[in-house]
């Protein structure tokens, strides 16, 4: 009887040991000049940031975290306040990080990982891009010229990242990281409406699907590519006659659409205000920079009677709602996306596109790249 008890205890101990031997990876190192600061380890999930562990740093700044190793490459970050260090974990068992609080997000070092070296390069490149875009946004240039300048900066950035990181190593963790970089809260690469950007997503999706077919990230990326390919397939468009019931006495074509809260808005309801109509796609790479410029104009003239009526053609409703929630003007969405009837009614063949409407609700001007938007708005106000 006693012998059986010993065997049972031994088996129980073996089971506990087996559980504790679950494959794990460690993140360790030191953060200088950060005494009494909280350091957080977080997972960058598909839907949200997932907190994993935390530690209060002492004078020496040493730390060590241990968490379950992912079945496929995954992405994590160390955070102090609002500063983060992004890194990937694949087959490695240990990640060693050395950083100082002053330049925590950009001056860190991660030992022995090509992927994380490349991710740091991408972080620094993106920081440089953001700074250049901010300078143009603050320059006071006409919005069309500023937008054209920003678009050229973003295009050059994308070309560099495409060739040096995405197409150069589509099977690498840093290539996936590059796809989801953001500018002003918007994705730089557009997986839903840009045919060229869809090719980048497809290259990485193919490699990931071959190596990790059952991983959530692989399936998610594959679904994005399928949706993007469908959206960018050239549609068969029949000639359209403008329905007279859409043309109001005010001489503008009304656009009745719902905002992110489900409220219906009409252009004709804005009679008495100067209205900037803006057709856009929030998921496009230039959208963040464009909205930054529009915000400058809106803040300057809203008290004098300016309103922005922004029509999103995004196919991803959830993404649109998230982006629109941070904007101070009227944001509506046409669920027809790039096949919107209103695009053709207004003669729009390329996005983004904007128009000005006077206080009498009359269409006054189509905004071009060289339009002095400030001057034109002042005239109408």
mmCIF file of C-alpha atoms in Angstrom:
data_model
loop_
_atom_site.group_PDB
_atom_site.id
_atom_site.type_symbol
_atom_site.label_atom_id
_atom_site.label_comp_id
_atom_site.label_asym_id
_atom_site.label_seq_id
_atom_site.Cartn_x
_atom_site.Cartn_y
_atom_site.Cartn_z
ATOM 1 C CA UNK A 1 0.000 0.000 0.000
ATOM 2 C CA UNK A 2 2.815 2.370 0.964
ATOM 3 C CA UNK A 3 4.668 1.467 -2.237
ATOM 4 C CA UNK A 4 1.617 2.415 -4.322
ATOM 5 C CA UNK A 5 1.443 5.743 -2.500
ATOM 6 C CA UNK A 6 5.087 6.467 -3.368
ATOM 7 C CA UNK A 7 4.423 5.623 -7.026
ATOM 8 C CA UNK A 8 1.375 7.917 -7.101
ATOM 9 C CA UNK A 9 3.382 10.743 -5.541
ATOM 10 C CA UNK A 10 6.191 10.201 -8.037
ATOM 11 C CA UNK A 11 3.759 10.305 -10.955
ATOM 12 C CA UNK A 12 2.151 13.497 -9.602
ATOM 13 C CA UNK A 13 5.568 15.128 -9.209
ATOM 14 C CA UNK A 14 6.494 14.074 -12.756
ATOM 15 C CA UNK A 15 3.268 15.663 -14.029
ATOM 16 C CA UNK A 16 3.987 18.931 -12.223
ATOM 17 C CA UNK A 17 7.545 18.959 -13.557
ATOM 18 C CA UNK A 18 6.277 18.351 -17.079
ATOM 19 C CA UNK A 19 3.903 21.335 -16.788
ATOM 20 C CA UNK A 20 6.724 23.536 -15.524
ATOM 21 C CA UNK A 21 8.915 22.421 -18.437
ATOM 22 C CA UNK A 22 6.568 23.962 -21.020
ATOM 23 C CA UNK A 23 8.772 25.654 -23.676
ATOM 24 C CA UNK A 24 9.404 29.260 -22.666
ATOM 25 C CA UNK A 25 11.511 32.213 -23.701
ATOM 26 C CA UNK A 26 13.081 34.829 -21.462
ATOM 27 C CA UNK A 27 13.447 38.564 -21.909
ATOM 28 C CA UNK A 28 16.179 39.995 -19.754
ATOM 29 C CA UNK A 29 18.660 42.836 -19.536
ATOM 30 C CA UNK A 30 18.977 46.216 -17.886
ATOM 31 C CA UNK A 31 17.506 49.696 -18.267
ATOM 32 C CA UNK A 32 19.786 52.426 -16.927
ATOM 33 C CA UNK A 33 18.629 55.611 -15.172
ATOM 34 C CA UNK A 34 15.164 54.118 -14.623
ATOM 35 C CA UNK A 35 15.019 53.483 -10.877
ATOM 36 C CA UNK A 36 11.472 53.124 -9.525
ATOM 37 C CA UNK A 37 10.005 53.042 -13.038
ATOM 38 C CA UNK A 38 7.548 50.268 -13.999
ATOM 39 C CA UNK A 39 8.684 48.124 -16.940
ATOM 40 C CA UNK A 40 5.937 46.204 -18.746
ATOM 41 C CA UNK A 41 6.186 43.197 -21.050
ATOM 42 C CA UNK A 42 3.302 43.131 -23.543
ATOM 43 C CA UNK A 43 2.299 41.037 -26.526
ATOM 44 C CA UNK A 44 1.328 42.868 -29.706
ATOM 45 C CA UNK A 45 -1.774 40.831 -30.553
ATOM 46 C CA UNK A 46 -3.826 40.915 -33.738
ATOM 47 C CA UNK A 47 -6.641 42.833 -32.071
ATOM 48 C CA UNK A 48 -5.017 44.579 -29.124
ATOM 49 C CA UNK A 49 -2.009 44.879 -26.818
ATOM 50 C CA UNK A 50 -1.974 42.054 -24.242
ATOM 51 C CA UNK A 51 -0.213 42.689 -20.884
ATOM 52 C CA UNK A 52 1.980 39.761 -19.807
ATOM 53 C CA UNK A 53 4.177 40.839 -16.890
ATOM 54 C CA UNK A 54 5.715 43.830 -15.162
ATOM 55 C CA UNK A 55 8.480 44.751 -12.742
ATOM 56 C CA UNK A 56 9.522 47.818 -10.773
ATOM 57 C CA UNK A 57 13.098 48.632 -11.691
ATOM 58 C CA UNK A 58 15.728 49.288 -9.024
ATOM 59 C CA UNK A 59 18.924 51.363 -9.188
ATOM 60 C CA UNK A 60 20.729 48.710 -11.250
ATOM 61 C CA UNK A 61 17.823 48.419 -13.709
ATOM 62 C CA UNK A 62 18.072 44.651 -14.142
ATOM 63 C CA UNK A 63 14.994 42.675 -15.197
ATOM 64 C CA UNK A 64 14.006 39.194 -16.340
ATOM 65 C CA UNK A 65 10.676 37.937 -17.702
ATOM 66 C CA UNK A 66 9.788 34.372 -18.676
ATOM 67 C CA UNK A 67 6.696 33.526 -20.746
ATOM 68 C CA UNK A 68 5.443 30.667 -22.912
ATOM 69 C CA UNK A 69 7.183 30.474 -26.252
ATOM 70 C CA UNK A 70 4.815 31.008 -29.239
ATOM 71 C CA UNK A 71 4.253 28.218 -31.792
ATOM 72 C CA UNK A 72 4.969 30.677 -34.624
ATOM 73 C CA UNK A 73 6.844 33.994 -34.759
ATOM 74 C CA UNK A 74 5.096 36.584 -32.631
ATOM 75 C CA UNK A 75 5.592 40.192 -31.588
ATOM 76 C CA UNK A 76 6.160 41.746 -28.190
ATOM 77 C CA UNK A 77 7.190 45.016 -26.659
ATOM 78 C CA UNK A 78 8.797 46.405 -23.530
ATOM 79 C CA UNK A 79 7.145 49.595 -22.312
ATOM 80 C CA UNK A 80 7.986 52.357 -19.852
ATOM 81 C CA UNK A 81 5.286 55.053 -19.726
ATOM 82 C CA UNK A 82 4.469 55.655 -23.419
ATOM 83 C CA UNK A 83 7.881 54.606 -24.771
ATOM 84 C CA UNK A 84 8.176 51.139 -26.308
ATOM 85 C CA UNK A 85 10.784 48.718 -27.638
ATOM 86 C CA UNK A 86 9.329 46.378 -30.265
ATOM 87 C CA UNK A 87 10.823 42.925 -30.819
ATOM 88 C CA UNK A 88 9.965 39.569 -32.359
ATOM 89 C CA UNK A 89 10.306 36.070 -30.899
ATOM 90 C CA UNK A 90 10.622 32.984 -33.090
ATOM 91 C CA UNK A 91 12.882 30.054 -32.250
ATOM 92 C CA UNK A 92 15.092 31.989 -29.853
ATOM 93 C CA UNK A 93 15.033 31.050 -26.197
ATOM 94 C CA UNK A 94 16.362 34.329 -24.809
ATOM 95 C CA UNK A 95 16.137 37.985 -25.758
ATOM 96 C CA UNK A 96 18.690 40.277 -24.116
ATOM 97 C CA UNK A 97 17.950 43.988 -24.113
ATOM 98 C CA UNK A 98 20.157 46.901 -23.062
ATOM 99 C CA UNK A 99 18.685 50.408 -22.968
ATOM 100 C CA UNK A 100 18.635 53.713 -21.151
ATOM 101 C CA UNK A 101 15.512 55.581 -20.114
ATOM 102 C CA UNK A 102 16.445 58.748 -22.013
ATOM 103 C CA UNK A 103 16.456 57.131 -25.471
ATOM 104 C CA UNK A 104 14.540 54.001 -24.536
ATOM 105 C CA UNK A 105 12.572 53.627 -27.798
ATOM 106 C CA UNK A 106 15.424 54.318 -30.223
ATOM 107 C CA UNK A 107 18.792 53.799 -28.498
ATOM 108 C CA UNK A 108 18.307 50.231 -27.272
ATOM 109 C CA UNK A 109 20.341 47.168 -28.267
ATOM 110 C CA UNK A 110 19.075 43.577 -28.615
ATOM 111 C CA UNK A 111 21.729 40.870 -28.723
ATOM 112 C CA UNK A 112 22.081 38.179 -31.369
ATOM 113 C CA UNK A 113 18.927 38.571 -33.470
ATOM 114 C CA UNK A 114 18.925 39.630 -37.124
ATOM 115 C CA UNK A 115 15.145 40.066 -37.054
ATOM 116 C CA UNK A 116 15.269 42.437 -34.112
ATOM 117 C CA UNK A 117 18.178 44.387 -35.581
ATOM 118 C CA UNK A 118 16.082 44.940 -38.719
ATOM 119 C CA UNK A 119 13.005 45.833 -36.666
ATOM 120 C CA UNK A 120 15.039 48.526 -34.912
ATOM 121 C CA UNK A 121 16.163 49.852 -38.319
ATOM 122 C CA UNK A 122 12.513 50.041 -39.383
ATOM 123 C CA UNK A 123 11.563 51.845 -36.168
ATOM 124 C CA UNK A 124 14.247 54.474 -36.773
ATOM 125 C CA UNK A 125 13.250 54.861 -40.434
ATOM 126 C CA UNK A 126 9.603 55.346 -39.461
ATOM 127 C CA UNK A 127 10.549 57.932 -36.815
ATOM 128 C CA UNK A 128 12.446 59.863 -39.493
ATOM 129 C CA UNK A 129 9.460 59.649 -41.836
ATOM 130 C CA UNK A 130 7.114 60.978 -39.146
ATOM 131 C CA UNK A 131 9.412 63.919 -38.444
ATOM 132 C CA UNK A 132 9.657 64.867 -42.151
ATOM 133 C CA UNK A 133 5.883 64.685 -42.556
ATOM 134 C CA UNK A 134 5.341 66.808 -39.453
ATOM 135 C CA UNK A 135 7.703 69.465 -40.812
ATOM 136 C CA UNK A 136 5.746 69.690 -44.069
ATOM 137 C CA UNK A 137 2.436 69.811 -42.164
ATOM 138 C CA UNK A 138 3.717 72.780 -40.133
ATOM 139 C CA UNK A 139 5.251 74.557 -43.131
ATOM 140 C CA UNK A 140 2.166 76.604 -44.061
ATOM 141 C CA UNK A 141 2.230 75.421 -47.683
ATOM 142 C CA UNK A 142 -1.109 75.232 -49.548
ATOM 143 C CA UNK A 143 -2.758 71.931 -48.671
ATOM 144 C CA UNK A 144 -2.506 70.574 -52.209
ATOM 145 C CA UNK A 145 1.225 71.285 -52.472
ATOM 146 C CA UNK A 146 1.861 70.024 -48.931
ATOM 147 C CA UNK A 147 -0.066 66.840 -49.652
ATOM 148 C CA UNK A 148 1.893 66.305 -52.872
ATOM 149 C CA UNK A 149 5.169 66.757 -50.960
ATOM 150 C CA UNK A 150 4.076 64.338 -48.256
ATOM 151 C CA UNK A 151 2.971 61.792 -50.834
ATOM 152 C CA UNK A 152 6.402 61.908 -52.472
ATOM 153 C CA UNK A 153 8.087 61.419 -49.083
ATOM 154 C CA UNK A 154 5.831 58.470 -48.228
ATOM 155 C CA UNK A 155 6.261 56.889 -51.678
ATOM 156 C CA UNK A 156 10.052 57.066 -51.385
ATOM 157 C CA UNK A 157 9.852 55.527 -47.913
ATOM 158 C CA UNK A 158 7.649 52.687 -49.149
ATOM 159 C CA UNK A 159 9.982 51.957 -52.068
ATOM 160 C CA UNK A 160 12.925 51.677 -49.661
ATOM 161 C CA UNK A 161 11.083 49.401 -47.235
ATOM 162 C CA UNK A 162 9.645 47.241 -50.026
ATOM 163 C CA UNK A 163 13.017 46.416 -51.535
ATOM 164 C CA UNK A 164 15.268 46.368 -48.449
ATOM 165 C CA UNK A 165 12.954 44.579 -46.024
ATOM 166 C CA UNK A 166 9.776 43.075 -47.507
ATOM 167 C CA UNK A 167 10.827 41.606 -50.849
ATOM 168 C CA UNK A 168 14.379 40.985 -49.565
ATOM 169 C CA UNK A 169 13.147 38.635 -46.820
ATOM 170 C CA UNK A 170 9.412 37.876 -47.046
ATOM 171 C CA UNK A 171 9.879 34.880 -44.732
ATOM 172 C CA UNK A 172 11.448 37.022 -41.987
ATOM 173 C CA UNK A 173 9.691 38.442 -38.946
ATOM 174 C CA UNK A 174 10.871 41.936 -39.810
ATOM 175 C CA UNK A 175 9.076 41.803 -43.194
ATOM 176 C CA UNK A 176 5.757 41.186 -41.440
ATOM 177 C CA UNK A 177 6.555 43.993 -38.966
ATOM 178 C CA UNK A 178 7.232 46.360 -41.890
ATOM 179 C CA UNK A 179 3.773 45.758 -43.374
ATOM 180 C CA UNK A 180 2.008 47.149 -40.317
ATOM 181 C CA UNK A 181 3.998 50.306 -39.637
ATOM 182 C CA UNK A 182 1.895 53.420 -39.170
ATOM 183 C CA UNK A 183 2.067 57.130 -39.911
ATOM 184 C CA UNK A 184 -0.144 59.369 -37.761
ATOM 185 C CA UNK A 185 -2.101 56.301 -36.711
ATOM 186 C CA UNK A 186 -2.734 55.056 -40.270
ATOM 187 C CA UNK A 187 -1.078 52.113 -41.978
ATOM 188 C CA UNK A 188 1.668 53.151 -44.408
ATOM 189 C CA UNK A 189 1.055 50.132 -46.622
ATOM 190 C CA UNK A 190 -2.544 49.733 -47.792
ATOM 191 C CA UNK A 191 -3.628 46.060 -47.957
ATOM 192 C CA UNK A 192 -7.164 46.752 -49.170
ATOM 193 C CA UNK A 193 -7.174 49.330 -51.967
ATOM 194 C CA UNK A 194 -3.600 49.591 -53.346
ATOM 195 C CA UNK A 195 -2.701 46.949 -55.919
ATOM 196 C CA UNK A 196 1.046 47.525 -55.435
ATOM 197 C CA UNK A 197 0.811 47.270 -51.644
ATOM 198 C CA UNK A 198 -1.298 44.108 -51.886
ATOM 199 C CA UNK A 199 1.696 42.527 -53.669
ATOM 200 C CA UNK A 200 3.822 43.210 -50.584
ATOM 201 C CA UNK A 201 1.264 41.590 -48.297
ATOM 202 C CA UNK A 202 0.950 38.651 -50.704
ATOM 203 C CA UNK A 203 4.721 38.009 -50.692
ATOM 204 C CA UNK A 204 4.821 37.782 -46.889
ATOM 205 C CA UNK A 205 1.520 35.876 -46.684
ATOM 206 C CA UNK A 206 2.808 33.210 -49.085
ATOM 207 C CA UNK A 207 5.962 32.653 -47.038
ATOM 208 C CA UNK A 208 4.118 32.581 -43.722
ATOM 209 C CA UNK A 209 1.434 30.253 -45.043
ATOM 210 C CA UNK A 210 4.104 27.792 -46.187
ATOM 211 C CA UNK A 211 5.990 27.850 -42.895
ATOM 212 C CA UNK A 212 3.168 28.341 -40.365
ATOM 213 C CA UNK A 213 -0.125 27.425 -42.082
ATOM 214 C CA UNK A 214 -2.070 27.099 -38.820
ATOM 215 C CA UNK A 215 -0.851 30.308 -37.155
ATOM 216 C CA UNK A 216 -3.438 33.024 -36.558
ATOM 217 C CA UNK A 217 -1.195 35.657 -38.133
ATOM 218 C CA UNK A 218 -0.783 33.546 -41.275
ATOM 219 C CA UNK A 219 -4.525 33.068 -41.690
ATOM 220 C CA UNK A 220 -5.247 36.734 -40.963
ATOM 221 C CA UNK A 221 -2.664 37.917 -43.495
ATOM 222 C CA UNK A 222 -3.945 35.488 -46.112
ATOM 223 C CA UNK A 223 -7.522 36.766 -45.640
ATOM 224 C CA UNK A 224 -6.337 40.368 -45.981
ATOM 225 C CA UNK A 225 -4.608 39.548 -49.273
ATOM 226 C CA UNK A 226 -7.690 37.809 -50.688
ATOM 227 C CA UNK A 227 -9.826 40.813 -49.744
ATOM 228 C CA UNK A 228 -7.283 43.238 -51.187
ATOM 229 C CA UNK A 229 -7.044 41.331 -54.466
ATOM 230 C CA UNK A 230 -10.829 41.367 -54.746
ATOM 231 C CA UNK A 231 -11.021 45.101 -54.023
ATOM 232 C CA UNK A 232 -8.309 46.039 -56.529
ATOM 233 C CA UNK A 233 -9.669 43.934 -59.367
ATOM 234 C CA UNK A 234 -10.752 46.338 -62.103
ATOM 235 C CA UNK A 235 -14.567 46.635 -62.016
ATOM 236 C CA UNK A 236 -16.755 46.640 -65.100
ATOM 237 C CA UNK A 237 -18.314 50.100 -64.858
ATOM 238 C CA UNK A 238 -21.306 50.995 -66.980
ATOM 239 C CA UNK A 239 -21.936 54.614 -68.004
ATOM 240 C CA UNK A 240 -23.979 56.361 -65.323
ATOM 241 C CA UNK A 241 -26.684 58.926 -65.760
ATOM 242 C CA UNK A 242 -27.121 61.305 -62.839
ATOM 243 C CA UNK A 243 -30.529 60.638 -61.227
ATOM 244 C CA UNK A 244 -32.389 63.921 -61.033
ATOM 245 C CA UNK A 245 -33.790 63.093 -57.608
ATOM 246 C CA UNK A 246 -30.250 63.347 -56.215
ATOM 247 C CA UNK A 247 -29.770 66.894 -57.515
ATOM 248 C CA UNK A 248 -31.181 69.411 -55.055
ATOM 249 C CA UNK A 249 -32.264 72.983 -55.838
ATOM 250 C CA UNK A 250 -29.144 74.057 -53.983
ATOM 251 C CA UNK A 251 -27.030 72.948 -56.999
ATOM 252 C CA UNK A 252 -25.045 70.340 -55.066
ATOM 253 C CA UNK A 253 -25.642 66.619 -55.263
ATOM 254 C CA UNK A 254 -26.728 65.557 -51.792
ATOM 255 C CA UNK A 255 -24.770 62.804 -50.033
ATOM 256 C CA UNK A 256 -26.962 61.197 -47.357
ATOM 257 C CA UNK A 257 -24.760 58.773 -45.377
ATOM 258 C CA UNK A 258 -24.368 57.597 -41.787
ATOM 259 C CA UNK A 259 -21.540 58.434 -39.385
ATOM 260 C CA UNK A 260 -19.684 56.041 -37.080
ATOM 261 C CA UNK A 261 -22.535 56.245 -34.541
ATOM 262 C CA UNK A 262 -25.224 55.419 -37.085
ATOM 263 C CA UNK A 263 -26.559 58.999 -37.383
ATOM 264 C CA UNK A 264 -27.680 60.072 -40.875
ATOM 265 C CA UNK A 265 -26.137 63.273 -42.277
ATOM 266 C CA UNK A 266 -27.114 65.244 -45.397
ATOM 267 C CA UNK A 267 -24.927 67.765 -47.167
ATOM 268 C CA UNK A 268 -28.041 69.882 -47.597
ATOM 269 C CA UNK A 269 -28.392 70.141 -43.803
ATOM 270 C CA UNK A 270 -25.214 72.243 -43.734
ATOM 271 C CA UNK A 271 -26.644 75.251 -45.589
ATOM 272 C CA UNK A 272 -25.266 78.387 -43.966
ATOM 273 C CA UNK A 273 -21.796 76.924 -43.467
ATOM 274 C CA UNK A 274 -18.798 76.726 -45.753
ATOM 275 C CA UNK A 275 -18.286 73.012 -46.331
ATOM 276 C CA UNK A 276 -15.191 71.137 -47.425
ATOM 277 C CA UNK A 277 -16.334 67.843 -48.999
ATOM 278 C CA UNK A 278 -13.547 65.271 -48.802
ATOM 279 C CA UNK A 279 -13.636 61.843 -50.460
ATOM 280 C CA UNK A 280 -10.954 59.674 -48.865
ATOM 281 C CA UNK A 281 -9.787 56.219 -47.776
ATOM 282 C CA UNK A 282 -8.538 56.104 -44.188
ATOM 283 C CA UNK A 283 -6.589 52.929 -44.878
ATOM 284 C CA UNK A 284 -4.485 54.628 -47.584
ATOM 285 C CA UNK A 285 -0.895 55.447 -46.724
ATOM 286 C CA UNK A 286 -1.293 59.196 -47.238
ATOM 287 C CA UNK A 287 -4.480 59.470 -45.184
ATOM 288 C CA UNK A 288 -2.832 60.194 -41.835
ATOM 289 C CA UNK A 289 -0.771 63.044 -43.232
ATOM 290 C CA UNK A 290 -3.745 64.427 -45.144
ATOM 291 C CA UNK A 291 -5.975 64.458 -42.072
ATOM 292 C CA UNK A 292 -3.195 66.185 -40.153
ATOM 293 C CA UNK A 293 -3.298 69.009 -42.716
ATOM 294 C CA UNK A 294 -7.100 69.132 -42.678
ATOM 295 C CA UNK A 295 -7.082 69.364 -38.885
ATOM 296 C CA UNK A 296 -4.881 72.472 -39.073
ATOM 297 C CA UNK A 297 -7.393 74.102 -41.449
ATOM 298 C CA UNK A 298 -10.414 72.962 -39.427
ATOM 299 C CA UNK A 299 -9.036 74.258 -36.123
ATOM 300 C CA UNK A 300 -8.285 77.594 -37.770
ATOM 301 C CA UNK A 301 -11.716 78.213 -39.336
ATOM 302 C CA UNK A 302 -14.340 76.096 -37.543
ATOM 303 C CA UNK A 303 -15.401 78.979 -35.277
ATOM 304 C CA UNK A 304 -15.974 81.129 -38.379
ATOM 305 C CA UNK A 305 -18.349 78.594 -39.946
ATOM 306 C CA UNK A 306 -16.234 75.927 -41.666
ATOM 307 C CA UNK A 307 -17.393 72.308 -41.611
ATOM 308 C CA UNK A 308 -15.687 69.269 -43.101
ATOM 309 C CA UNK A 309 -17.911 66.536 -44.550
ATOM 310 C CA UNK A 310 -15.570 63.585 -45.027
ATOM 311 C CA UNK A 311 -16.769 60.570 -46.995
ATOM 312 C CA UNK A 312 -14.828 57.377 -46.330
ATOM 313 C CA UNK A 313 -14.642 54.733 -49.050
ATOM 314 C CA UNK A 314 -12.928 52.220 -46.748
ATOM 315 C CA UNK A 315 -14.094 48.641 -47.201
ATOM 316 C CA UNK A 316 -13.170 47.730 -43.614
ATOM 317 C CA UNK A 317 -15.974 49.196 -41.471
ATOM 318 C CA UNK A 318 -14.266 48.455 -38.136
ATOM 319 C CA UNK A 319 -11.062 50.214 -39.231
ATOM 320 C CA UNK A 320 -13.085 53.217 -40.431
ATOM 321 C CA UNK A 321 -14.985 53.509 -37.155
ATOM 322 C CA UNK A 322 -11.750 53.383 -35.162
ATOM 323 C CA UNK A 323 -10.105 56.060 -37.312
ATOM 324 C CA UNK A 324 -13.194 58.308 -37.513
ATOM 325 C CA UNK A 325 -13.638 58.247 -33.751
ATOM 326 C CA UNK A 326 -10.563 60.479 -33.373
ATOM 327 C CA UNK A 327 -11.632 63.137 -35.894
ATOM 328 C CA UNK A 328 -13.548 66.317 -34.919
ATOM 329 C CA UNK A 329 -15.580 66.829 -38.116
ATOM 330 C CA UNK A 330 -18.444 64.920 -39.781
ATOM 331 C CA UNK A 331 -17.207 61.482 -40.845
ATOM 332 C CA UNK A 332 -19.535 59.315 -42.919
ATOM 333 C CA UNK A 333 -18.904 56.130 -44.886
ATOM 334 C CA UNK A 334 -20.247 54.811 -48.176
ATOM 335 C CA UNK A 335 -20.515 51.015 -47.782
ATOM 336 C CA UNK A 336 -20.139 50.658 -51.552
ATOM 337 C CA UNK A 337 -16.483 51.569 -51.044
ATOM 338 C CA UNK A 338 -14.515 52.184 -54.246
ATOM 339 C CA UNK A 339 -17.695 51.497 -56.277
ATOM 340 C CA UNK A 340 -19.523 54.438 -54.683
ATOM 341 C CA UNK A 341 -22.184 56.081 -56.827
ATOM 342 C CA UNK A 342 -21.225 59.451 -55.331
ATOM 343 C CA UNK A 343 -17.712 59.216 -56.777
ATOM 344 C CA UNK A 344 -19.131 59.140 -60.269
ATOM 345 C CA UNK A 345 -21.785 61.745 -59.541
ATOM 346 C CA UNK A 346 -19.015 64.143 -58.501
ATOM 347 C CA UNK A 347 -16.700 63.082 -61.328
ATOM 348 C CA UNK A 348 -14.056 61.675 -58.990
ATOM 349 C CA UNK A 349 -11.637 59.267 -60.637
ATOM 350 C CA UNK A 350 -8.780 59.455 -58.134
ATOM 351 C CA UNK A 351 -8.676 59.643 -54.333
ATOM 352 C CA UNK A 352 -8.397 61.698 -52.259
ATOM 353 C CA UNK A 353 -10.585 64.417 -53.827
ATOM 354 C CA UNK A 354 -12.063 67.564 -52.274
ATOM 355 C CA UNK A 355 -14.591 70.287 -53.070
ATOM 356 C CA UNK A 356 -15.671 73.544 -51.454
ATOM 357 C CA UNK A 357 -19.326 74.471 -50.963
ATOM 358 C CA UNK A 358 -20.396 78.039 -50.140
ATOM 359 C CA UNK A 359 -22.853 79.163 -47.456
ATOM 360 C CA UNK A 360 -25.717 78.966 -49.975
ATOM 361 C CA UNK A 361 -25.044 75.239 -50.405
ATOM 362 C CA UNK A 362 -23.633 75.749 -53.902
ATOM 363 C CA UNK A 363 -20.642 73.850 -55.230
ATOM 364 C CA UNK A 364 -17.925 76.494 -55.634
ATOM 365 C CA UNK A 365 -14.564 74.858 -56.289
ATOM 366 C CA UNK A 366 -12.823 71.574 -56.923
ATOM 367 C CA UNK A 367 -9.604 71.623 -54.890
ATOM 368 C CA UNK A 368 -6.446 70.916 -56.877
ATOM 369 C CA UNK A 369 -2.817 70.340 -55.910
ATOM 370 C CA UNK A 370 -1.986 74.040 -56.342
ATOM 371 C CA UNK A 371 -5.121 75.412 -54.652
ATOM 372 C CA UNK A 372 -4.456 77.898 -51.857
ATOM 373 C CA UNK A 373 -7.053 76.363 -49.547
ATOM 374 C CA UNK A 374 -6.663 79.052 -46.879
ATOM 375 C CA UNK A 375 -7.358 81.809 -49.368
ATOM 376 C CA UNK A 376 -10.328 80.032 -50.939
ATOM 377 C CA UNK A 377 -11.938 79.304 -47.570
ATOM 378 C CA UNK A 378 -11.464 82.930 -46.481
ATOM 379 C CA UNK A 379 -13.268 84.119 -49.624
ATOM 380 C CA UNK A 380 -16.270 81.930 -48.886
ATOM 381 C CA UNK A 381 -16.347 82.781 -45.185
#
